[in-house]
């Protein structure tokens, strides 16, 4: 657990948690905690049992905002794209009048990224930090969306160049992740809608309007993922069409080969019959003539099919 006094973007480290119970003369306290620290923090800040339970739950929590007497409890999902896999990590926030408590199970990049932004904005209130932090979380969705778009473009190029069975697994997997992300964005938009529309005493009126900009960005991200979902559907259709075309090409070649050998099979079939006399059979070089004729016929049919673009 890290305790910081933030005043005009400048951080001062505190060692005693009891100091945070009294509002500072200037600035606010930022407590960056792990779920294990809730045993200490809950009685001090009168955290609701349900909020603590949500923080400690192993199940994925739905983004939401709960309004309690002395603080707000906000759950927001941070997104991360590592090694071609997408993760959502819960960012639990307790917002008070003179403090903000962030509780996480894993490392969240936005908590590291918000530090220079707080200094740049000369932040001295917890609601401003809440705005800056959530703004970073939503902006990161755009970054992930760009990477997903690049992955879709690459997959589309590979499908055009050479369709493989592995591509279908990639399409299904990526489409599932996109649908999963889109589903998770819905509740986050609801949280942002509350933050900028509802009268909240712990968030300044002037600052509350800025949450509308974050909400609009979240809507844009949601629409982007909706577009990605349609693109994945098109890619799947392209894959199936490519496989069908390849099968048709193979069948066309096999059909052409079979057609070329049909007259040759007919000739060999005739000369394989047990009749007493068949033309050319008594010629000295009859077999060579017939083989040459069959070869010429096969070559002629092959070039005829090539000219008509049948093979």
PDB file of C-alpha atoms in Angstrom:
ATOM      1  CA  UNK A   1       0.000   0.000   0.000  1.00  0.00           C
ATOM      2  CA  UNK A   2       1.326   3.400  -1.044  1.00  0.00           C
ATOM      3  CA  UNK A   3       0.059   6.613   0.553  1.00  0.00           C
ATOM      4  CA  UNK A   4       0.655   9.910  -1.231  1.00  0.00           C
ATOM      5  CA  UNK A   5      -0.364  13.469  -0.528  1.00  0.00           C
ATOM      6  CA  UNK A   6      -1.030  15.101  -3.897  1.00  0.00           C
ATOM      7  CA  UNK A   7      -0.953  18.885  -3.990  1.00  0.00           C
ATOM      8  CA  UNK A   8      -0.801  20.721  -7.323  1.00  0.00           C
ATOM      9  CA  UNK A   9       0.509  17.540  -8.906  1.00  0.00           C
ATOM     10  CA  UNK A  10       3.379  17.188  -6.443  1.00  0.00           C
ATOM     11  CA  UNK A  11       3.596  13.910  -4.519  1.00  0.00           C
ATOM     12  CA  UNK A  12       4.561  13.625  -0.876  1.00  0.00           C
ATOM     13  CA  UNK A  13       4.843  10.106   0.539  1.00  0.00           C
ATOM     14  CA  UNK A  14       3.133   9.386   3.847  1.00  0.00           C
ATOM     15  CA  UNK A  15       3.868   6.430   6.112  1.00  0.00           C
ATOM     16  CA  UNK A  16       1.000   6.609   8.619  1.00  0.00           C
ATOM     17  CA  UNK A  17      -2.411   5.637   7.251  1.00  0.00           C
ATOM     18  CA  UNK A  18      -4.144   7.488  10.098  1.00  0.00           C
ATOM     19  CA  UNK A  19      -2.964  10.791   8.608  1.00  0.00           C
ATOM     20  CA  UNK A  20      -5.360  10.295   5.712  1.00  0.00           C
ATOM     21  CA  UNK A  21      -8.400  10.360   7.981  1.00  0.00           C
ATOM     22  CA  UNK A  22      -8.069  14.123   8.394  1.00  0.00           C
ATOM     23  CA  UNK A  23      -8.455  16.352   5.311  1.00  0.00           C
ATOM     24  CA  UNK A  24      -5.127  18.049   4.445  1.00  0.00           C
ATOM     25  CA  UNK A  25      -4.851  21.813   4.289  1.00  0.00           C
ATOM     26  CA  UNK A  26      -4.126  21.574   0.569  1.00  0.00           C
ATOM     27  CA  UNK A  27      -4.454  18.716  -1.876  1.00  0.00           C
ATOM     28  CA  UNK A  28      -5.789  15.204  -1.307  1.00  0.00           C
ATOM     29  CA  UNK A  29      -4.606  11.739  -0.375  1.00  0.00           C
ATOM     30  CA  UNK A  30      -4.145   9.013  -2.949  1.00  0.00           C
ATOM     31  CA  UNK A  31      -3.964   5.516  -1.479  1.00  0.00           C
ATOM     32  CA  UNK A  32      -2.833   2.886  -3.980  1.00  0.00           C
ATOM     33  CA  UNK A  33      -3.714  -0.440  -2.362  1.00  0.00           C
ATOM     34  CA  UNK A  34      -3.922  -4.156  -2.991  1.00  0.00           C
ATOM     35  CA  UNK A  35      -6.960  -6.244  -2.055  1.00  0.00           C
ATOM     36  CA  UNK A  36      -5.061  -7.503   1.024  1.00  0.00           C
ATOM     37  CA  UNK A  37      -4.948  -3.923   2.354  1.00  0.00           C
ATOM     38  CA  UNK A  38      -8.746  -3.716   2.518  1.00  0.00           C
ATOM     39  CA  UNK A  39      -8.692  -5.330   5.957  1.00  0.00           C
ATOM     40  CA  UNK A  40      -6.980  -2.165   7.206  1.00  0.00           C
ATOM     41  CA  UNK A  41      -8.785   0.350   5.028  1.00  0.00           C
ATOM     42  CA  UNK A  42     -12.369  -0.851   5.471  1.00  0.00           C
ATOM     43  CA  UNK A  43     -12.873   0.139   9.130  1.00  0.00           C
ATOM     44  CA  UNK A  44     -10.973   3.400   8.684  1.00  0.00           C
ATOM     45  CA  UNK A  45     -12.983   4.664   5.707  1.00  0.00           C
ATOM     46  CA  UNK A  46     -16.249   2.838   6.528  1.00  0.00           C
ATOM     47  CA  UNK A  47     -16.253   0.933   3.257  1.00  0.00           C
ATOM     48  CA  UNK A  48     -19.417  -0.993   2.590  1.00  0.00           C
ATOM     49  CA  UNK A  49     -19.152  -4.773   2.898  1.00  0.00           C
ATOM     50  CA  UNK A  50     -20.553  -5.289  -0.607  1.00  0.00           C
ATOM     51  CA  UNK A  51     -17.946  -2.972  -2.115  1.00  0.00           C
ATOM     52  CA  UNK A  52     -15.130  -4.806  -0.346  1.00  0.00           C
ATOM     53  CA  UNK A  53     -16.606  -8.114  -1.437  1.00  0.00           C
ATOM     54  CA  UNK A  54     -16.615  -6.929  -5.067  1.00  0.00           C
ATOM     55  CA  UNK A  55     -12.954  -5.950  -4.799  1.00  0.00           C
ATOM     56  CA  UNK A  56     -11.949  -9.329  -3.406  1.00  0.00           C
ATOM     57  CA  UNK A  57     -14.141 -11.460  -5.676  1.00  0.00           C
ATOM     58  CA  UNK A  58     -12.345 -13.725  -8.134  1.00  0.00           C
ATOM     59  CA  UNK A  59     -15.136 -13.311 -10.656  1.00  0.00           C
ATOM     60  CA  UNK A  60     -15.069 -10.553 -13.239  1.00  0.00           C
ATOM     61  CA  UNK A  61     -17.016  -7.545 -11.926  1.00  0.00           C
ATOM     62  CA  UNK A  62     -19.436  -5.551 -13.998  1.00  0.00           C
ATOM     63  CA  UNK A  63     -18.483  -1.849 -14.278  1.00  0.00           C
ATOM     64  CA  UNK A  64     -20.685   0.202 -11.978  1.00  0.00           C
ATOM     65  CA  UNK A  65     -20.902   3.123  -9.584  1.00  0.00           C
ATOM     66  CA  UNK A  66     -22.317   2.819  -6.059  1.00  0.00           C
ATOM     67  CA  UNK A  67     -23.059   5.916  -4.009  1.00  0.00           C
ATOM     68  CA  UNK A  68     -22.540   5.594  -0.246  1.00  0.00           C
ATOM     69  CA  UNK A  69     -22.769   8.169   2.502  1.00  0.00           C
ATOM     70  CA  UNK A  70     -19.125   9.197   2.701  1.00  0.00           C
ATOM     71  CA  UNK A  71     -17.736   7.983  -0.590  1.00  0.00           C
ATOM     72  CA  UNK A  72     -18.455   6.567  -4.031  1.00  0.00           C
ATOM     73  CA  UNK A  73     -17.413   3.105  -5.156  1.00  0.00           C
ATOM     74  CA  UNK A  74     -16.590   2.817  -8.864  1.00  0.00           C
ATOM     75  CA  UNK A  75     -15.608  -0.281 -10.816  1.00  0.00           C
ATOM     76  CA  UNK A  76     -14.001   0.311 -14.192  1.00  0.00           C
ATOM     77  CA  UNK A  77     -12.280  -2.132 -16.531  1.00  0.00           C
ATOM     78  CA  UNK A  78      -8.797  -1.384 -17.783  1.00  0.00           C
ATOM     79  CA  UNK A  79      -7.844  -3.028 -21.068  1.00  0.00           C
ATOM     80  CA  UNK A  80      -4.509  -4.607 -21.905  1.00  0.00           C
ATOM     81  CA  UNK A  81      -3.225  -6.240 -25.106  1.00  0.00           C
ATOM     82  CA  UNK A  82      -0.240  -8.518 -24.456  1.00  0.00           C
ATOM     83  CA  UNK A  83       1.175 -11.262 -26.688  1.00  0.00           C
ATOM     84  CA  UNK A  84      -1.789 -11.055 -29.056  1.00  0.00           C
ATOM     85  CA  UNK A  85      -4.234 -11.622 -26.160  1.00  0.00           C
ATOM     86  CA  UNK A  86      -6.674  -9.126 -24.694  1.00  0.00           C
ATOM     87  CA  UNK A  87      -7.232  -8.809 -20.948  1.00  0.00           C
ATOM     88  CA  UNK A  88      -9.687  -6.769 -18.895  1.00  0.00           C
ATOM     89  CA  UNK A  89      -8.526  -5.878 -15.406  1.00  0.00           C
ATOM     90  CA  UNK A  90     -10.784  -4.398 -12.755  1.00  0.00           C
ATOM     91  CA  UNK A  91      -9.882  -0.981 -11.416  1.00  0.00           C
ATOM     92  CA  UNK A  92     -11.724  -0.427  -8.127  1.00  0.00           C
ATOM     93  CA  UNK A  93     -11.942   3.179  -6.962  1.00  0.00           C
ATOM     94  CA  UNK A  94     -13.197   4.642  -3.687  1.00  0.00           C
ATOM     95  CA  UNK A  95     -13.732   8.380  -4.086  1.00  0.00           C
ATOM     96  CA  UNK A  96     -14.066  10.572  -1.004  1.00  0.00           C
ATOM     97  CA  UNK A  97     -14.081  14.285  -0.376  1.00  0.00           C
ATOM     98  CA  UNK A  98     -10.373  14.452   0.435  1.00  0.00           C
ATOM     99  CA  UNK A  99      -9.112  11.052  -0.721  1.00  0.00           C
ATOM    100  CA  UNK A 100      -9.144   8.568  -3.552  1.00  0.00           C
ATOM    101  CA  UNK A 101      -8.353   4.891  -3.024  1.00  0.00           C
ATOM    102  CA  UNK A 102      -7.447   2.630  -5.944  1.00  0.00           C
ATOM    103  CA  UNK A 103      -7.605  -1.119  -5.325  1.00  0.00           C
ATOM    104  CA  UNK A 104      -6.276  -3.604  -7.893  1.00  0.00           C
ATOM    105  CA  UNK A 105      -5.293  -7.253  -8.095  1.00  0.00           C
ATOM    106  CA  UNK A 106      -2.826  -6.863 -10.976  1.00  0.00           C
ATOM    107  CA  UNK A 107      -0.683  -4.018 -12.183  1.00  0.00           C
ATOM    108  CA  UNK A 108      -2.619  -1.493 -14.240  1.00  0.00           C
ATOM    109  CA  UNK A 109      -0.635   0.742 -16.563  1.00  0.00           C
ATOM    110  CA  UNK A 110      -3.005   3.681 -16.225  1.00  0.00           C
ATOM    111  CA  UNK A 111      -2.086   4.076 -12.544  1.00  0.00           C
ATOM    112  CA  UNK A 112       1.518   4.559 -13.603  1.00  0.00           C
ATOM    113  CA  UNK A 113       0.604   6.791 -16.535  1.00  0.00           C
ATOM    114  CA  UNK A 114      -1.606   9.095 -14.448  1.00  0.00           C
ATOM    115  CA  UNK A 115       1.284  10.343 -12.298  1.00  0.00           C
ATOM    116  CA  UNK A 116       2.874  12.703 -14.858  1.00  0.00           C
ATOM    117  CA  UNK A 117      -0.597  13.818 -15.944  1.00  0.00           C
ATOM    118  CA  UNK A 118      -1.429  14.815 -12.368  1.00  0.00           C
ATOM    119  CA  UNK A 119       1.748  16.873 -12.245  1.00  0.00           C
ATOM    120  CA  UNK A 120       1.040  18.440 -15.626  1.00  0.00           C
ATOM    121  CA  UNK A 121      -2.524  19.355 -14.627  1.00  0.00           C
ATOM    122  CA  UNK A 122      -1.404  20.483 -11.158  1.00  0.00           C
ATOM    123  CA  UNK A 123      -4.121  18.332  -9.639  1.00  0.00           C
ATOM    124  CA  UNK A 124      -5.191  19.078  -6.095  1.00  0.00           C
ATOM    125  CA  UNK A 125      -8.611  17.385  -5.877  1.00  0.00           C
ATOM    126  CA  UNK A 126      -9.552  13.683  -5.932  1.00  0.00           C
ATOM    127  CA  UNK A 127     -12.369  14.199  -8.466  1.00  0.00           C
ATOM    128  CA  UNK A 128      -9.844  15.627 -10.950  1.00  0.00           C
ATOM    129  CA  UNK A 129      -7.668  12.569 -10.502  1.00  0.00           C
ATOM    130  CA  UNK A 130     -10.734  10.374 -11.078  1.00  0.00           C
ATOM    131  CA  UNK A 131     -11.401  12.188 -14.344  1.00  0.00           C
ATOM    132  CA  UNK A 132      -7.788  11.948 -15.530  1.00  0.00           C
ATOM    133  CA  UNK A 133      -7.542   8.281 -14.583  1.00  0.00           C
ATOM    134  CA  UNK A 134     -10.756   7.246 -16.342  1.00  0.00           C
ATOM    135  CA  UNK A 135      -9.785   9.347 -19.359  1.00  0.00           C
ATOM    136  CA  UNK A 136      -6.542   7.361 -19.643  1.00  0.00           C
ATOM    137  CA  UNK A 137      -8.427   4.071 -19.335  1.00  0.00           C
ATOM    138  CA  UNK A 138     -10.819   4.983 -22.169  1.00  0.00           C
ATOM    139  CA  UNK A 139      -7.998   6.364 -24.344  1.00  0.00           C
ATOM    140  CA  UNK A 140      -6.211   3.047 -23.988  1.00  0.00           C
ATOM    141  CA  UNK A 141      -9.196   1.378 -25.637  1.00  0.00           C
ATOM    142  CA  UNK A 142      -8.395   3.413 -28.762  1.00  0.00           C
ATOM    143  CA  UNK A 143      -4.830   2.095 -28.664  1.00  0.00           C
ATOM    144  CA  UNK A 144      -6.071  -1.482 -28.439  1.00  0.00           C
ATOM    145  CA  UNK A 145      -8.605  -0.782 -31.197  1.00  0.00           C
ATOM    146  CA  UNK A 146      -5.755   0.355 -33.479  1.00  0.00           C
ATOM    147  CA  UNK A 147      -3.868  -2.874 -32.789  1.00  0.00           C
ATOM    148  CA  UNK A 148      -6.973  -4.942 -33.476  1.00  0.00           C
ATOM    149  CA  UNK A 149      -7.500  -3.066 -36.740  1.00  0.00           C
ATOM    150  CA  UNK A 150      -3.891  -3.757 -37.751  1.00  0.00           C
ATOM    151  CA  UNK A 151      -4.409  -7.430 -36.927  1.00  0.00           C
ATOM    152  CA  UNK A 152      -7.577  -7.541 -39.046  1.00  0.00           C
ATOM    153  CA  UNK A 153      -5.753  -5.888 -41.977  1.00  0.00           C
ATOM    154  CA  UNK A 154      -2.914  -8.385 -41.711  1.00  0.00           C
ATOM    155  CA  UNK A 155      -5.353 -11.286 -41.571  1.00  0.00           C
ATOM    156  CA  UNK A 156      -7.171  -9.945 -44.615  1.00  0.00           C
ATOM    157  CA  UNK A 157      -3.912  -9.723 -46.587  1.00  0.00           C
ATOM    158  CA  UNK A 158      -2.996 -13.284 -45.629  1.00  0.00           C
ATOM    159  CA  UNK A 159      -6.407 -14.518 -46.757  1.00  0.00           C
ATOM    160  CA  UNK A 160      -5.908 -12.854 -50.131  1.00  0.00           C
ATOM    161  CA  UNK A 161      -2.397 -14.275 -50.563  1.00  0.00           C
ATOM    162  CA  UNK A 162      -2.973 -17.794 -49.291  1.00  0.00           C
ATOM    163  CA  UNK A 163      -5.896 -19.162 -47.304  1.00  0.00           C
ATOM    164  CA  UNK A 164      -4.984 -21.647 -44.569  1.00  0.00           C
ATOM    165  CA  UNK A 165      -7.010 -23.633 -42.062  1.00  0.00           C
ATOM    166  CA  UNK A 166      -5.350 -21.742 -39.181  1.00  0.00           C
ATOM    167  CA  UNK A 167      -6.938 -18.526 -40.419  1.00  0.00           C
ATOM    168  CA  UNK A 168     -10.410 -19.768 -39.467  1.00  0.00           C
ATOM    169  CA  UNK A 169      -9.299 -20.276 -35.846  1.00  0.00           C
ATOM    170  CA  UNK A 170      -7.814 -16.769 -35.793  1.00  0.00           C
ATOM    171  CA  UNK A 171     -11.017 -15.280 -37.198  1.00  0.00           C
ATOM    172  CA  UNK A 172     -13.224 -17.080 -34.658  1.00  0.00           C
ATOM    173  CA  UNK A 173     -10.909 -16.209 -31.749  1.00  0.00           C
ATOM    174  CA  UNK A 174     -10.568 -12.537 -32.682  1.00  0.00           C
ATOM    175  CA  UNK A 175     -14.296 -12.170 -33.295  1.00  0.00           C
ATOM    176  CA  UNK A 176     -15.036 -13.655 -29.870  1.00  0.00           C
ATOM    177  CA  UNK A 177     -12.652 -11.186 -28.209  1.00  0.00           C
ATOM    178  CA  UNK A 178     -14.239  -8.264 -30.051  1.00  0.00           C
ATOM    179  CA  UNK A 179     -17.727  -9.318 -28.967  1.00  0.00           C
ATOM    180  CA  UNK A 180     -16.457  -9.781 -25.405  1.00  0.00           C
ATOM    181  CA  UNK A 181     -14.952  -6.276 -25.362  1.00  0.00           C
ATOM    182  CA  UNK A 182     -18.057  -4.704 -26.865  1.00  0.00           C
ATOM    183  CA  UNK A 183     -20.191  -6.406 -24.232  1.00  0.00           C
ATOM    184  CA  UNK A 184     -17.937  -5.037 -21.478  1.00  0.00           C
ATOM    185  CA  UNK A 185     -18.069  -1.488 -22.858  1.00  0.00           C
ATOM    186  CA  UNK A 186     -21.835  -1.229 -22.397  1.00  0.00           C
ATOM    187  CA  UNK A 187     -21.795  -1.018 -18.577  1.00  0.00           C
ATOM    188  CA  UNK A 188     -18.817   1.373 -18.676  1.00  0.00           C
ATOM    189  CA  UNK A 189     -20.801   3.777 -20.810  1.00  0.00           C
ATOM    190  CA  UNK A 190     -23.557   3.612 -18.190  1.00  0.00           C
ATOM    191  CA  UNK A 191     -21.052   4.562 -15.478  1.00  0.00           C
ATOM    192  CA  UNK A 192     -19.818   7.519 -17.531  1.00  0.00           C
ATOM    193  CA  UNK A 193     -23.406   8.550 -18.178  1.00  0.00           C
ATOM    194  CA  UNK A 194     -24.002   8.727 -14.419  1.00  0.00           C
ATOM    195  CA  UNK A 195     -20.763  10.652 -13.846  1.00  0.00           C
ATOM    196  CA  UNK A 196     -21.667  13.442 -16.237  1.00  0.00           C
ATOM    197  CA  UNK A 197     -25.459  13.572 -15.918  1.00  0.00           C
ATOM    198  CA  UNK A 198     -26.280  12.840 -12.297  1.00  0.00           C
ATOM    199  CA  UNK A 199     -25.754  15.438  -9.599  1.00  0.00           C
ATOM    200  CA  UNK A 200     -22.847  14.111  -7.532  1.00  0.00           C
ATOM    201  CA  UNK A 201     -21.701  16.142  -4.549  1.00  0.00           C
ATOM    202  CA  UNK A 202     -18.179  14.700  -4.579  1.00  0.00           C
ATOM    203  CA  UNK A 203     -17.569  15.812  -8.169  1.00  0.00           C
ATOM    204  CA  UNK A 204     -17.394  19.500  -9.033  1.00  0.00           C
ATOM    205  CA  UNK A 205     -19.988  20.911 -11.423  1.00  0.00           C
ATOM    206  CA  UNK A 206     -17.369  22.308 -13.790  1.00  0.00           C
ATOM    207  CA  UNK A 207     -15.460  19.033 -13.853  1.00  0.00           C
ATOM    208  CA  UNK A 208     -18.588  16.937 -14.260  1.00  0.00           C
ATOM    209  CA  UNK A 209     -19.122  18.344 -17.757  1.00  0.00           C
ATOM    210  CA  UNK A 210     -15.772  16.924 -18.878  1.00  0.00           C
ATOM    211  CA  UNK A 211     -17.022  13.408 -18.255  1.00  0.00           C
ATOM    212  CA  UNK A 212     -19.295  13.935 -21.258  1.00  0.00           C
ATOM    213  CA  UNK A 213     -16.196  13.990 -23.466  1.00  0.00           C
ATOM    214  CA  UNK A 214     -15.061  10.656 -22.032  1.00  0.00           C
ATOM    215  CA  UNK A 215     -18.553   9.260 -22.571  1.00  0.00           C
ATOM    216  CA  UNK A 216     -18.485  10.312 -26.230  1.00  0.00           C
ATOM    217  CA  UNK A 217     -15.080   8.643 -26.628  1.00  0.00           C
ATOM    218  CA  UNK A 218     -16.472   5.452 -25.102  1.00  0.00           C
ATOM    219  CA  UNK A 219     -19.343   5.565 -27.606  1.00  0.00           C
ATOM    220  CA  UNK A 220     -16.820   5.943 -30.446  1.00  0.00           C
ATOM    221  CA  UNK A 221     -14.867   2.954 -29.191  1.00  0.00           C
ATOM    222  CA  UNK A 222     -18.047   0.915 -28.945  1.00  0.00           C
ATOM    223  CA  UNK A 223     -18.968   1.838 -32.525  1.00  0.00           C
ATOM    224  CA  UNK A 224     -15.444   0.915 -33.639  1.00  0.00           C
ATOM    225  CA  UNK A 225     -15.780  -2.544 -32.116  1.00  0.00           C
ATOM    226  CA  UNK A 226     -19.175  -2.871 -33.792  1.00  0.00           C
ATOM    227  CA  UNK A 227     -17.455  -2.166 -37.119  1.00  0.00           C
ATOM    228  CA  UNK A 228     -14.762  -4.724 -36.269  1.00  0.00           C
ATOM    229  CA  UNK A 229     -17.458  -7.312 -35.613  1.00  0.00           C
ATOM    230  CA  UNK A 230     -18.892  -6.723 -39.088  1.00  0.00           C
ATOM    231  CA  UNK A 231     -15.408  -6.914 -40.604  1.00  0.00           C
ATOM    232  CA  UNK A 232     -14.787 -10.252 -38.913  1.00  0.00           C
ATOM    233  CA  UNK A 233     -18.043 -11.517 -40.394  1.00  0.00           C
ATOM    234  CA  UNK A 234     -16.840 -10.408 -43.825  1.00  0.00           C
ATOM    235  CA  UNK A 235     -13.481 -12.096 -43.261  1.00  0.00           C
ATOM    236  CA  UNK A 236     -15.205 -15.338 -42.361  1.00  0.00           C
ATOM    237  CA  UNK A 237     -17.280 -15.162 -45.523  1.00  0.00           C
ATOM    238  CA  UNK A 238     -14.108 -14.432 -47.523  1.00  0.00           C
ATOM    239  CA  UNK A 239     -12.420 -17.448 -45.954  1.00  0.00           C
ATOM    240  CA  UNK A 240     -15.326 -19.736 -46.798  1.00  0.00           C
ATOM    241  CA  UNK A 241     -15.520 -18.320 -50.338  1.00  0.00           C
ATOM    242  CA  UNK A 242     -11.775 -18.786 -50.807  1.00  0.00           C
ATOM    243  CA  UNK A 243     -11.974 -22.402 -49.623  1.00  0.00           C
ATOM    244  CA  UNK A 244     -14.922 -23.026 -51.967  1.00  0.00           C
ATOM    245  CA  UNK A 245     -13.048 -21.448 -54.889  1.00  0.00           C
ATOM    246  CA  UNK A 246      -9.988 -23.558 -54.162  1.00  0.00           C
ATOM    247  CA  UNK A 247     -12.130 -26.692 -54.082  1.00  0.00           C
ATOM    248  CA  UNK A 248     -13.681 -25.670 -57.397  1.00  0.00           C
ATOM    249  CA  UNK A 249     -10.232 -25.114 -58.903  1.00  0.00           C
ATOM    250  CA  UNK A 250      -9.091 -28.533 -57.765  1.00  0.00           C
ATOM    251  CA  UNK A 251     -12.224 -30.190 -59.105  1.00  0.00           C
ATOM    252  CA  UNK A 252     -11.804 -28.333 -62.394  1.00  0.00           C
ATOM    253  CA  UNK A 253      -8.251 -29.647 -62.789  1.00  0.00           C
ATOM    254  CA  UNK A 254      -9.330 -33.180 -61.914  1.00  0.00           C
ATOM    255  CA  UNK A 255     -12.227 -32.958 -64.352  1.00  0.00           C
ATOM    256  CA  UNK A 256      -9.925 -31.710 -67.125  1.00  0.00           C
ATOM    257  CA  UNK A 257      -7.429 -34.510 -66.500  1.00  0.00           C
ATOM    258  CA  UNK A 258     -10.233 -37.075 -66.490  1.00  0.00           C
ATOM    259  CA  UNK A 259     -11.618 -35.620 -69.731  1.00  0.00           C
ATOM    260  CA  UNK A 260      -8.192 -35.777 -71.394  1.00  0.00           C
ATOM    261  CA  UNK A 261      -7.806 -39.437 -70.510  1.00  0.00           C
ATOM    262  CA  UNK A 262     -11.330 -40.409 -71.562  1.00  0.00           C
ATOM    263  CA  UNK A 263     -10.575 -40.735 -75.343  1.00  0.00           C
ATOM    264  CA  UNK A 264      -7.265 -42.391 -74.538  1.00  0.00           C
ATOM    265  CA  UNK A 265      -9.073 -44.900 -72.342  1.00  0.00           C
ATOM    266  CA  UNK A 266     -11.571 -45.469 -75.151  1.00  0.00           C
ATOM    267  CA  UNK A 267      -8.791 -46.232 -77.631  1.00  0.00           C
ATOM    268  CA  UNK A 268      -6.981 -48.590 -75.275  1.00  0.00           C
ATOM    269  CA  UNK A 269     -10.298 -50.219 -74.468  1.00  0.00           C
ATOM    270  CA  UNK A 270     -11.030 -50.890 -78.138  1.00  0.00           C
ATOM    271  CA  UNK A 271      -7.604 -52.364 -78.804  1.00  0.00           C
ATOM    272  CA  UNK A 272      -7.907 -54.487 -75.722  1.00  0.00           C
ATOM    273  CA  UNK A 273     -10.935 -56.356 -77.085  1.00  0.00           C
ATOM    274  CA  UNK A 274     -10.564 -59.978 -78.157  1.00  0.00           C
ATOM    275  CA  UNK A 275     -11.576 -59.671 -81.831  1.00  0.00           C
ATOM    276  CA  UNK A 276      -9.824 -61.549 -84.574  1.00  0.00           C
ATOM    277  CA  UNK A 277      -9.101 -58.431 -86.591  1.00  0.00           C
ATOM    278  CA  UNK A 278      -8.792 -54.783 -85.472  1.00  0.00           C
ATOM    279  CA  UNK A 279      -7.458 -52.114 -87.883  1.00  0.00           C
ATOM    280  CA  UNK A 280      -3.747 -51.209 -87.571  1.00  0.00           C
ATOM    281  CA  UNK A 281      -3.047 -54.130 -85.238  1.00  0.00           C
ATOM    282  CA  UNK A 282      -1.223 -56.006 -88.004  1.00  0.00           C
ATOM    283  CA  UNK A 283       0.942 -53.031 -88.967  1.00  0.00           C
ATOM    284  CA  UNK A 284       4.609 -53.352 -88.179  1.00  0.00           C
ATOM    285  CA  UNK A 285       4.702 -50.022 -86.372  1.00  0.00           C
ATOM    286  CA  UNK A 286       0.989 -49.861 -85.493  1.00  0.00           C
ATOM    287  CA  UNK A 287       1.564 -49.656 -81.743  1.00  0.00           C
ATOM    288  CA  UNK A 288       3.927 -46.725 -82.164  1.00  0.00           C
ATOM    289  CA  UNK A 289       1.459 -44.940 -84.435  1.00  0.00           C
ATOM    290  CA  UNK A 290      -1.320 -45.453 -81.936  1.00  0.00           C
ATOM    291  CA  UNK A 291       0.798 -44.301 -78.979  1.00  0.00           C
ATOM    292  CA  UNK A 292       1.844 -41.215 -80.944  1.00  0.00           C
ATOM    293  CA  UNK A 293      -1.761 -40.512 -81.891  1.00  0.00           C
ATOM    294  CA  UNK A 294      -2.876 -40.852 -78.280  1.00  0.00           C
ATOM    295  CA  UNK A 295      -0.058 -38.580 -77.115  1.00  0.00           C
ATOM    296  CA  UNK A 296      -0.895 -35.966 -79.743  1.00  0.00           C
ATOM    297  CA  UNK A 297      -4.578 -36.162 -78.821  1.00  0.00           C
ATOM    298  CA  UNK A 298      -3.791 -35.669 -75.146  1.00  0.00           C
ATOM    299  CA  UNK A 299      -1.523 -32.677 -75.868  1.00  0.00           C
ATOM    300  CA  UNK A 300      -4.127 -31.156 -78.171  1.00  0.00           C
ATOM    301  CA  UNK A 301      -6.860 -31.449 -75.550  1.00  0.00           C
ATOM    302  CA  UNK A 302      -4.573 -30.036 -72.868  1.00  0.00           C
ATOM    303  CA  UNK A 303      -3.768 -26.908 -74.905  1.00  0.00           C
ATOM    304  CA  UNK A 304      -7.410 -26.590 -75.905  1.00  0.00           C
ATOM    305  CA  UNK A 305      -8.441 -26.526 -72.220  1.00  0.00           C
ATOM    306  CA  UNK A 306      -5.677 -24.039 -71.420  1.00  0.00           C
ATOM    307  CA  UNK A 307      -6.776 -21.757 -74.246  1.00  0.00           C
ATOM    308  CA  UNK A 308     -10.342 -21.777 -72.918  1.00  0.00           C
ATOM    309  CA  UNK A 309      -8.974 -21.193 -69.387  1.00  0.00           C
ATOM    310  CA  UNK A 310     -10.541 -24.365 -68.054  1.00  0.00           C
ATOM    311  CA  UNK A 311      -7.322 -25.406 -66.327  1.00  0.00           C
TER     312      UNK A 311
END
